[in-house]
PDB file of C-alpha atoms in Angstrom:
ATOM      1  CA  ASP A   1      16.353 -18.440 -13.934  1.00 65.00           C
ATOM      2  CA  GLY A   2      12.942 -19.770 -12.969  1.00 72.00           C
ATOM      3  CA  GLY A   3      10.314 -17.266 -12.070  1.00 94.00           C
ATOM      4  CA  ILE A   4       7.221 -15.297 -12.887  1.00 97.00           C
ATOM      5  CA  THR A   5       7.219 -12.372 -15.261  1.00 96.00           C
ATOM      6  CA  GLN A   6       4.532  -9.760 -15.635  1.00 97.00           C
ATOM      7  CA  SER A   7       4.246  -7.134 -18.319  1.00 95.00           C
ATOM      8  CA  PRO A   8       3.982  -4.295 -18.710  1.00 95.00           C
ATOM      9  CA  LYS A   9       5.225  -2.748 -15.493  1.00 95.00           C
ATOM     10  CA  TYR A  10       2.899   0.244 -15.987  1.00 95.00           C
ATOM     11  CA  LEU A  11      -0.279   0.295 -18.058  1.00 94.00           C
ATOM     12  CA  PHE A  12      -2.577   3.173 -18.873  1.00 92.00           C
ATOM     13  CA  ARG A  13      -6.201   2.624 -19.724  1.00 89.00           C
ATOM     14  CA  LYS A  14      -8.543   5.021 -21.438  1.00 89.00           C
ATOM     15  CA  GLU A  15     -12.232   5.206 -20.653  1.00 85.00           C
ATOM     16  CA  GLY A  16     -14.150   2.311 -22.214  1.00 86.00           C
ATOM     17  CA  GLN A  17     -11.023   0.404 -23.197  1.00 91.00           C
ATOM     18  CA  ASN A  18     -10.169  -3.209 -22.465  1.00 94.00           C
ATOM     19  CA  VAL A  19      -6.565  -3.884 -21.487  1.00 95.00           C
ATOM     20  CA  THR A  20      -4.694  -7.144 -21.010  1.00 96.00           C
ATOM     21  CA  LEU A  21      -2.034  -7.842 -18.398  1.00 97.00           C
ATOM     22  CA  SER A  22       0.444 -10.580 -19.140  1.00 98.00           C
ATOM     23  CA  CYS A  23       1.655 -13.236 -16.686  1.00 98.00           C
ATOM     24  CA  GLU A  24       4.112 -15.970 -17.605  1.00 98.00           C
ATOM     25  CA  GLN A  25       5.817 -18.559 -15.408  1.00 97.00           C
ATOM     26  CA  ASN A  26       8.546 -21.101 -16.131  1.00 96.00           C
ATOM     27  CA  LEU A  27       8.329 -22.891 -12.805  1.00 95.00           C
ATOM     28  CA  ASN A  28       6.193 -25.701 -14.233  1.00 94.00           C
ATOM     29  CA  HIS A  29       3.492 -24.823 -11.724  1.00 95.00           C
ATOM     30  CA  ASP A  30      -0.046 -26.079 -12.308  1.00 94.00           C
ATOM     31  CA  ALA A  31      -1.897 -23.308 -10.498  1.00 94.00           C
ATOM     32  CA  MET A  32      -1.935 -19.606 -11.245  1.00 96.00           C
ATOM     33  CA  TYR A  33      -3.649 -16.657  -9.594  1.00 96.00           C
ATOM     34  CA  TRP A  34      -4.458 -12.979 -10.085  1.00 97.00           C
ATOM     35  CA  TYR A  35      -4.703 -10.592  -7.164  1.00 97.00           C
ATOM     36  CA  ARG A  36      -5.537  -6.924  -6.927  1.00 97.00           C
ATOM     37  CA  GLN A  37      -3.928  -4.616  -4.370  1.00 96.00           C
ATOM     38  CA  ASP A  38      -5.311  -1.190  -3.536  1.00 94.00           C
ATOM     39  CA  PRO A  39      -3.250   1.385  -1.615  1.00 87.00           C
ATOM     40  CA  GLY A  40      -2.869   0.517   2.047  1.00 81.00           C
ATOM     41  CA  GLN A  41      -4.744  -2.723   1.662  1.00 83.00           C
ATOM     42  CA  GLY A  42      -4.085  -6.387   1.414  1.00 88.00           C
ATOM     43  CA  LEU A  43      -4.436  -8.447  -1.737  1.00 95.00           C
ATOM     44  CA  ARG A  44      -7.783  -9.684  -3.018  1.00 95.00           C
ATOM     45  CA  LEU A  45      -8.223 -12.670  -5.320  1.00 95.00           C
ATOM     46  CA  ILE A  46      -9.649 -11.989  -8.777  1.00 97.00           C
ATOM     47  CA  TYR A  47      -9.355 -15.342 -10.577  1.00 96.00           C
ATOM     48  CA  TYR A  48      -7.414 -18.542 -10.233  1.00 95.00           C
ATOM     49  CA  SER A  49      -6.695 -21.530 -12.421  1.00 95.00           C
ATOM     50  CA  GLN A  50      -5.821 -25.028 -11.276  1.00 92.00           C
ATOM     51  CA  ILE A  51      -5.144 -26.468 -14.695  1.00 93.00           C
ATOM     52  CA  VAL A  52      -5.038 -25.546 -18.356  1.00 95.00           C
ATOM     53  CA  ASN A  53      -8.416 -24.573 -19.845  1.00 95.00           C
ATOM     54  CA  ASP A  54     -10.000 -24.245 -16.439  1.00 94.00           C
ATOM     55  CA  PHE A  55     -10.372 -21.271 -14.105  1.00 95.00           C
ATOM     56  CA  GLN A  56     -12.581 -20.087 -11.250  1.00 94.00           C
ATOM     57  CA  LYS A  57     -13.741 -16.710 -10.016  1.00 95.00           C
ATOM     58  CA  GLY A  58     -12.254 -15.272  -6.882  1.00 94.00           C
ATOM     59  CA  ASP A  59     -13.766 -12.666  -4.593  1.00 92.00           C
ATOM     60  CA  ILE A  60     -13.751  -9.721  -7.010  1.00 95.00           C
ATOM     61  CA  ALA A  61     -14.079 -11.188 -10.520  1.00 97.00           C
ATOM     62  CA  GLU A  62     -16.620  -8.688 -11.864  1.00 96.00           C
ATOM     63  CA  GLY A  63     -15.183  -6.615 -14.689  1.00 96.00           C
ATOM     64  CA  TYR A  64     -12.291  -9.016 -15.303  1.00 97.00           C
ATOM     65  CA  SER A  65     -11.748 -12.004 -17.575  1.00 97.00           C
ATOM     66  CA  VAL A  66      -8.963 -14.569 -17.916  1.00 98.00           C
ATOM     67  CA  SER A  67      -7.859 -17.442 -20.107  1.00 97.00           C
ATOM     68  CA  ARG A  68      -5.534 -20.377 -19.544  1.00 98.00           C
ATOM     69  CA  GLU A  69      -4.645 -21.869 -22.889  1.00 97.00           C
ATOM     70  CA  LYS A  70      -1.113 -22.792 -21.890  1.00 97.00           C
ATOM     71  CA  LYS A  71       0.311 -23.958 -18.591  1.00 97.00           C
ATOM     72  CA  GLU A  72       2.846 -21.135 -18.580  1.00 97.00           C
ATOM     73  CA  SER A  73       0.488 -18.263 -19.272  1.00 98.00           C
ATOM     74  CA  PHE A  74      -2.476 -16.711 -17.467  1.00 98.00           C
ATOM     75  CA  PRO A  75      -3.387 -13.323 -18.969  1.00 98.00           C
ATOM     76  CA  LEU A  76      -5.879 -11.031 -17.247  1.00 98.00           C
ATOM     77  CA  THR A  77      -8.144  -8.682 -19.179  1.00 97.00           C
ATOM     78  CA  VAL A  78      -9.536  -5.655 -17.406  1.00 96.00           C
ATOM     79  CA  THR A  79     -12.730  -4.847 -19.242  1.00 94.00           C
ATOM     80  CA  SER A  80     -14.597  -1.573 -19.549  1.00 90.00           C
ATOM     81  CA  ALA A  81     -17.107  -3.004 -17.063  1.00 89.00           C
ATOM     82  CA  GLN A  82     -14.511  -2.600 -14.309  1.00 90.00           C
ATOM     83  CA  LYS A  83     -15.332   0.916 -13.135  1.00 87.00           C
ATOM     84  CA  ASN A  84     -12.448   1.364 -10.754  1.00 91.00           C
ATOM     85  CA  PRO A  85      -9.486  -0.436 -12.316  1.00 92.00           C
ATOM     86  CA  THR A  86      -6.673   1.692 -10.876  1.00 94.00           C
ATOM     87  CA  ALA A  87      -4.661  -0.703  -8.725  1.00 96.00           C
ATOM     88  CA  PHE A  88      -1.546  -2.849  -8.505  1.00 97.00           C
ATOM     89  CA  TYR A  89      -2.077  -6.293 -10.054  1.00 98.00           C
ATOM     90  CA  LEU A  90      -0.065  -9.268  -8.914  1.00 97.00           C
ATOM     91  CA  CYS A  91       0.131 -12.659 -10.542  1.00 97.00           C
ATOM     92  CA  ALA A  92       1.176 -15.739  -8.587  1.00 96.00           C
ATOM     93  CA  SER A  93       1.696 -19.441  -9.173  1.00 96.00           C
ATOM     94  CA  SER A  94       1.982 -22.570  -7.066  1.00 94.00           C
ATOM     95  CA  ILE A  95       2.784 -26.233  -7.630  1.00 92.00           C
ATOM     96  CA  GLY A  96      -0.789 -27.209  -6.859  1.00 82.00           C
ATOM     97  CA  VAL A  97      -3.817 -25.560  -5.350  1.00 72.00           C
ATOM     98  CA  TYR A  98      -4.040 -27.347  -2.039  1.00 77.00           C
ATOM     99  CA  GLN A  99      -2.542 -24.755   0.252  1.00 76.00           C
ATOM    100  CA  GLU A 100       0.784 -24.744  -1.510  1.00 85.00           C
ATOM    101  CA  THR A 101       3.065 -21.753  -1.328  1.00 92.00           C
ATOM    102  CA  GLN A 102       2.272 -19.096  -3.903  1.00 95.00           C
ATOM    103  CA  TYR A 103       5.145 -17.264  -5.568  1.00 95.00           C
ATOM    104  CA  PHE A 104       4.531 -13.816  -6.944  1.00 96.00           C
ATOM    105  CA  GLY A 105       5.567 -11.834  -9.982  1.00 96.00           C
ATOM    106  CA  PRO A 106       6.753  -8.205  -9.893  1.00 96.00           C
ATOM    107  CA  GLY A 107       3.303  -6.749 -10.565  1.00 97.00           C
ATOM    108  CA  THR A 108       1.659  -4.378 -13.045  1.00 97.00           C
ATOM    109  CA  ARG A 109       0.417  -0.956 -12.022  1.00 96.00           C
ATOM    110  CA  LEU A 110      -2.716   0.036 -13.947  1.00 95.00           C
ATOM    111  CA  LEU A 111      -3.699   3.675 -14.167  1.00 93.00           C
ATOM    112  CA  VAL A 112      -6.720   5.250 -15.778  1.00 87.00           C
ATOM    113  CA  LEU A 113      -6.264   8.258 -18.052  1.00 83.00           C
TER     114      LEU A 113
ATOM    115  CA  ALA B   1     -16.123 -15.807   8.509  1.00 81.00           C
ATOM    116  CA  GLN B   2     -12.483 -16.202   7.629  1.00 91.00           C
ATOM    117  CA  LYS B   3     -10.345 -13.195   8.247  1.00 95.00           C
ATOM    118  CA  VAL B   4      -6.825 -12.026   8.988  1.00 97.00           C
ATOM    119  CA  THR B   5      -6.188  -8.962  11.105  1.00 97.00           C
ATOM    120  CA  GLN B   6      -2.923  -7.101  11.316  1.00 97.00           C
ATOM    121  CA  ALA B   7      -3.753  -4.384  13.791  1.00 94.00           C
ATOM    122  CA  GLN B   8      -0.471  -2.520  13.419  1.00 97.00           C
ATOM    123  CA  THR B   9      -0.719  -0.372  10.305  1.00 96.00           C
ATOM    124  CA  GLU B  10       2.728   1.194  10.653  1.00 97.00           C
ATOM    125  CA  ILE B  11       5.694   0.536  12.894  1.00 98.00           C
ATOM    126  CA  SER B  12       8.847   2.594  13.077  1.00 98.00           C
ATOM    127  CA  VAL B  13      11.990   1.390  14.843  1.00 98.00           C
ATOM    128  CA  VAL B  14      15.634   2.294  14.971  1.00 98.00           C
ATOM    129  CA  GLU B  15      18.150  -0.102  13.529  1.00 98.00           C
ATOM    130  CA  LYS B  16      19.152  -2.994  15.838  1.00 97.00           C
ATOM    131  CA  GLU B  17      15.888  -2.879  17.736  1.00 98.00           C
ATOM    132  CA  ASP B  18      13.765  -6.025  17.890  1.00 98.00           C
ATOM    133  CA  VAL B  19      10.272  -5.710  16.451  1.00 98.00           C
ATOM    134  CA  THR B  20       7.212  -7.973  16.520  1.00 98.00           C
ATOM    135  CA  LEU B  21       4.488  -7.873  13.896  1.00 98.00           C
ATOM    136  CA  ASP B  22       1.139  -9.200  15.067  1.00 98.00           C
ATOM    137  CA  CYS B  23      -1.226 -11.401  13.104  1.00 98.00           C
ATOM    138  CA  VAL B  24      -4.573 -12.696  14.330  1.00 98.00           C
ATOM    139  CA  TYR B  25      -6.731 -14.933  12.183  1.00 97.00           C
ATOM    140  CA  GLU B  26     -10.258 -16.311  12.207  1.00 96.00           C
ATOM    141  CA  THR B  27     -11.345 -19.608  10.711  1.00 94.00           C
ATOM    142  CA  ARG B  28     -13.565 -22.536  11.600  1.00 92.00           C
ATOM    143  CA  ASP B  29     -11.391 -24.956   9.663  1.00 90.00           C
ATOM    144  CA  THR B  30      -9.229 -27.353  11.628  1.00 90.00           C
ATOM    145  CA  THR B  31      -6.850 -27.713   8.698  1.00 90.00           C
ATOM    146  CA  TYR B  32      -5.369 -24.528   7.333  1.00 93.00           C
ATOM    147  CA  TYR B  33      -2.078 -22.901   6.478  1.00 93.00           C
ATOM    148  CA  LEU B  34      -0.611 -19.557   7.485  1.00 95.00           C
ATOM    149  CA  PHE B  35       1.920 -17.519   5.558  1.00 96.00           C
ATOM    150  CA  TRP B  36       4.036 -14.421   5.904  1.00 97.00           C
ATOM    151  CA  TYR B  37       5.140 -12.385   2.900  1.00 98.00           C
ATOM    152  CA  LYS B  38       7.382  -9.333   2.614  1.00 98.00           C
ATOM    153  CA  GLN B  39       6.631  -6.584   0.085  1.00 97.00           C
ATOM    154  CA  PRO B  40       9.614  -4.266  -0.419  1.00 95.00           C
ATOM    155  CA  PRO B  41       9.165  -0.925  -2.229  1.00 92.00           C
ATOM    156  CA  SER B  42       9.644  -2.671  -5.573  1.00 90.00           C
ATOM    157  CA  GLY B  43       6.226  -4.270  -5.067  1.00 92.00           C
ATOM    158  CA  GLU B  44       6.916  -7.967  -5.509  1.00 93.00           C
ATOM    159  CA  LEU B  45       5.769 -10.204  -2.675  1.00 95.00           C
ATOM    160  CA  VAL B  46       8.544 -12.332  -1.222  1.00 96.00           C
ATOM    161  CA  PHE B  47       7.606 -15.553   0.538  1.00 96.00           C
ATOM    162  CA  LEU B  48       8.941 -15.886   4.098  1.00 96.00           C
ATOM    163  CA  ILE B  49       7.214 -18.818   5.780  1.00 95.00           C
ATOM    164  CA  ARG B  50       4.396 -21.362   5.486  1.00 93.00           C
ATOM    165  CA  ARG B  51       3.027 -23.112   8.556  1.00 93.00           C
ATOM    166  CA  ASN B  52       0.249 -25.688   8.842  1.00 91.00           C
ATOM    167  CA  SER B  53      -2.329 -25.663  11.600  1.00 92.00           C
ATOM    168  CA  PHE B  54      -1.027 -28.869  13.181  1.00 91.00           C
ATOM    169  CA  ASP B  55       2.477 -27.616  13.682  1.00 87.00           C
ATOM    170  CA  GLU B  56       2.685 -25.202  16.591  1.00 84.00           C
ATOM    171  CA  GLN B  57       6.408 -25.371  16.944  1.00 85.00           C
ATOM    172  CA  ASN B  58       8.060 -21.974  16.795  1.00 86.00           C
ATOM    173  CA  GLU B  59      10.435 -21.395  13.939  1.00 88.00           C
ATOM    174  CA  ILE B  60      13.624 -19.412  13.670  1.00 89.00           C
ATOM    175  CA  SER B  61      15.421 -18.485  10.495  1.00 90.00           C
ATOM    176  CA  GLY B  62      18.374 -16.209  11.051  1.00 94.00           C
ATOM    177  CA  ARG B  63      17.059 -12.940  12.487  1.00 96.00           C
ATOM    178  CA  TYR B  64      13.461 -13.966  11.801  1.00 96.00           C
ATOM    179  CA  SER B  65      11.270 -15.975  14.149  1.00 96.00           C
ATOM    180  CA  TRP B  66       7.620 -16.912  14.205  1.00 95.00           C
ATOM    181  CA  ASN B  67       5.368 -17.701  17.129  1.00 95.00           C
ATOM    182  CA  PHE B  68       2.239 -19.702  16.294  1.00 95.00           C
ATOM    183  CA  GLN B  69      -0.352 -19.995  19.053  1.00 94.00           C
ATOM    184  CA  LYS B  70      -3.485 -21.822  18.069  1.00 93.00           C
ATOM    185  CA  SER B  71      -5.152 -21.066  21.409  1.00 93.00           C
ATOM    186  CA  THR B  72      -5.141 -17.354  20.619  1.00 95.00           C
ATOM    187  CA  SER B  73      -5.319 -17.717  16.808  1.00 96.00           C
ATOM    188  CA  SER B  74      -2.143 -15.749  16.412  1.00 97.00           C
ATOM    189  CA  PHE B  75       0.901 -16.112  14.200  1.00 97.00           C
ATOM    190  CA  ASN B  76       3.303 -13.358  15.155  1.00 97.00           C
ATOM    191  CA  PHE B  77       6.542 -12.494  13.399  1.00 97.00           C
ATOM    192  CA  THR B  78       9.620 -11.122  15.153  1.00 97.00           C
ATOM    193  CA  ILE B  79      12.661  -9.548  13.568  1.00 97.00           C
ATOM    194  CA  THR B  80      15.667  -9.469  15.847  1.00 97.00           C
ATOM    195  CA  ALA B  81      18.280  -6.738  15.482  1.00 97.00           C
ATOM    196  CA  SER B  82      16.378  -5.027  12.678  1.00 97.00           C
ATOM    197  CA  GLN B  83      18.205  -3.576   9.703  1.00 97.00           C
ATOM    198  CA  VAL B  84      17.322  -0.839   7.227  1.00 97.00           C
ATOM    199  CA  VAL B  85      16.831  -3.514   4.545  1.00 96.00           C
ATOM    200  CA  ASP B  86      13.965  -4.922   6.604  1.00 97.00           C
ATOM    201  CA  SER B  87      11.898  -1.845   5.750  1.00 97.00           C
ATOM    202  CA  ALA B  88       8.889  -3.128   3.829  1.00 97.00           C
ATOM    203  CA  VAL B  89       5.231  -3.996   4.136  1.00 97.00           C
ATOM    204  CA  TYR B  90       4.658  -7.387   5.720  1.00 98.00           C
ATOM    205  CA  PHE B  91       1.560  -9.441   5.056  1.00 97.00           C
ATOM    206  CA  CYS B  92       0.137 -12.330   7.008  1.00 97.00           C
ATOM    207  CA  ALA B  93      -2.169 -14.647   5.023  1.00 97.00           C
ATOM    208  CA  LEU B  94      -4.479 -17.568   5.696  1.00 96.00           C
ATOM    209  CA  SER B  95      -5.115 -20.438   3.295  1.00 93.00           C
ATOM    210  CA  PRO B  96      -8.365 -22.162   4.298  1.00 88.00           C
ATOM    211  CA  TYR B  97      -9.042 -25.812   3.666  1.00 83.00           C
ATOM    212  CA  ASN B  98     -10.375 -26.843   0.284  1.00 77.00           C
ATOM    213  CA  GLN B  99     -10.798 -23.400  -1.245  1.00 78.00           C
ATOM    214  CA  GLY B 100      -8.657 -23.769  -4.302  1.00 74.00           C
ATOM    215  CA  GLY B 101      -5.531 -22.407  -2.716  1.00 80.00           C
ATOM    216  CA  LYS B 102      -7.101 -19.026  -2.002  1.00 86.00           C
ATOM    217  CA  LEU B 103      -5.068 -16.762   0.248  1.00 92.00           C
ATOM    218  CA  ILE B 104      -6.849 -14.382   2.597  1.00 94.00           C
ATOM    219  CA  PHE B 105      -4.533 -11.489   3.343  1.00 95.00           C
ATOM    220  CA  GLY B 106      -4.370  -9.105   6.252  1.00 96.00           C
ATOM    221  CA  GLN B 107      -4.097  -5.389   5.588  1.00 95.00           C
ATOM    222  CA  GLY B 108      -0.342  -5.435   6.028  1.00 96.00           C
ATOM    223  CA  THR B 109       2.038  -3.749   8.447  1.00 97.00           C
ATOM    224  CA  GLU B 110       4.443  -1.168   7.093  1.00 97.00           C
ATOM    225  CA  LEU B 111       7.754  -1.447   8.899  1.00 98.00           C
ATOM    226  CA  SER B 112      10.214   1.417   8.738  1.00 98.00           C
ATOM    227  CA  VAL B 113      13.692   0.812  10.123  1.00 98.00           C
ATOM    228  CA  LYS B 114      15.687   3.986  10.549  1.00 97.00           C
ATOM    229  CA  PRO B 115      19.475   4.073  10.732  1.00 96.00           C
TER     230      PRO B 115
END
């Protein structure tokens, strides 16, 4: 089955800790994205990547970092600089970046202890 | 500014009623795409439709239909004969031209269909 997987489903972060959210796709898509969703709100773009070893900041990149070493994988690290990390994080992918349909993974809910 | 507004925060209907979810967008681009996604309680966003700015033809897919009116910058979504399984949050999104595939989402409309 082709799709996008995200792990873990729930993640707890302690004060001052960096945590990494995993996103993997087997759709052979070139582009991948990370969005953040806060309660009662729409999604906001954190980072996106059009191709391996390249990525760009979205609207709310501060306190986050990403890497794209493989086409299938686009992990997101929430650093200690992100002061309000509690949110639902969604990863998406698309064939290309030019207004193609984005398909989403099941999401990771990050909570701060 | 580029923006998507879904003015209806919550809608509640009884099963078999028709319901329309409104979406109004703002953009100066002449080329853009519009999307609708469904987010059931599980959280994953499910793609429903993609429409480009040059195609104003209405679309119907089963009980779902979409009305795109460029003159009023609206892309409304209607569910006919709603069912309990339609209960979810629905998002309208705008993909502007040449912005790396970025999606600008509305706030979402939470639809509750009661039996």
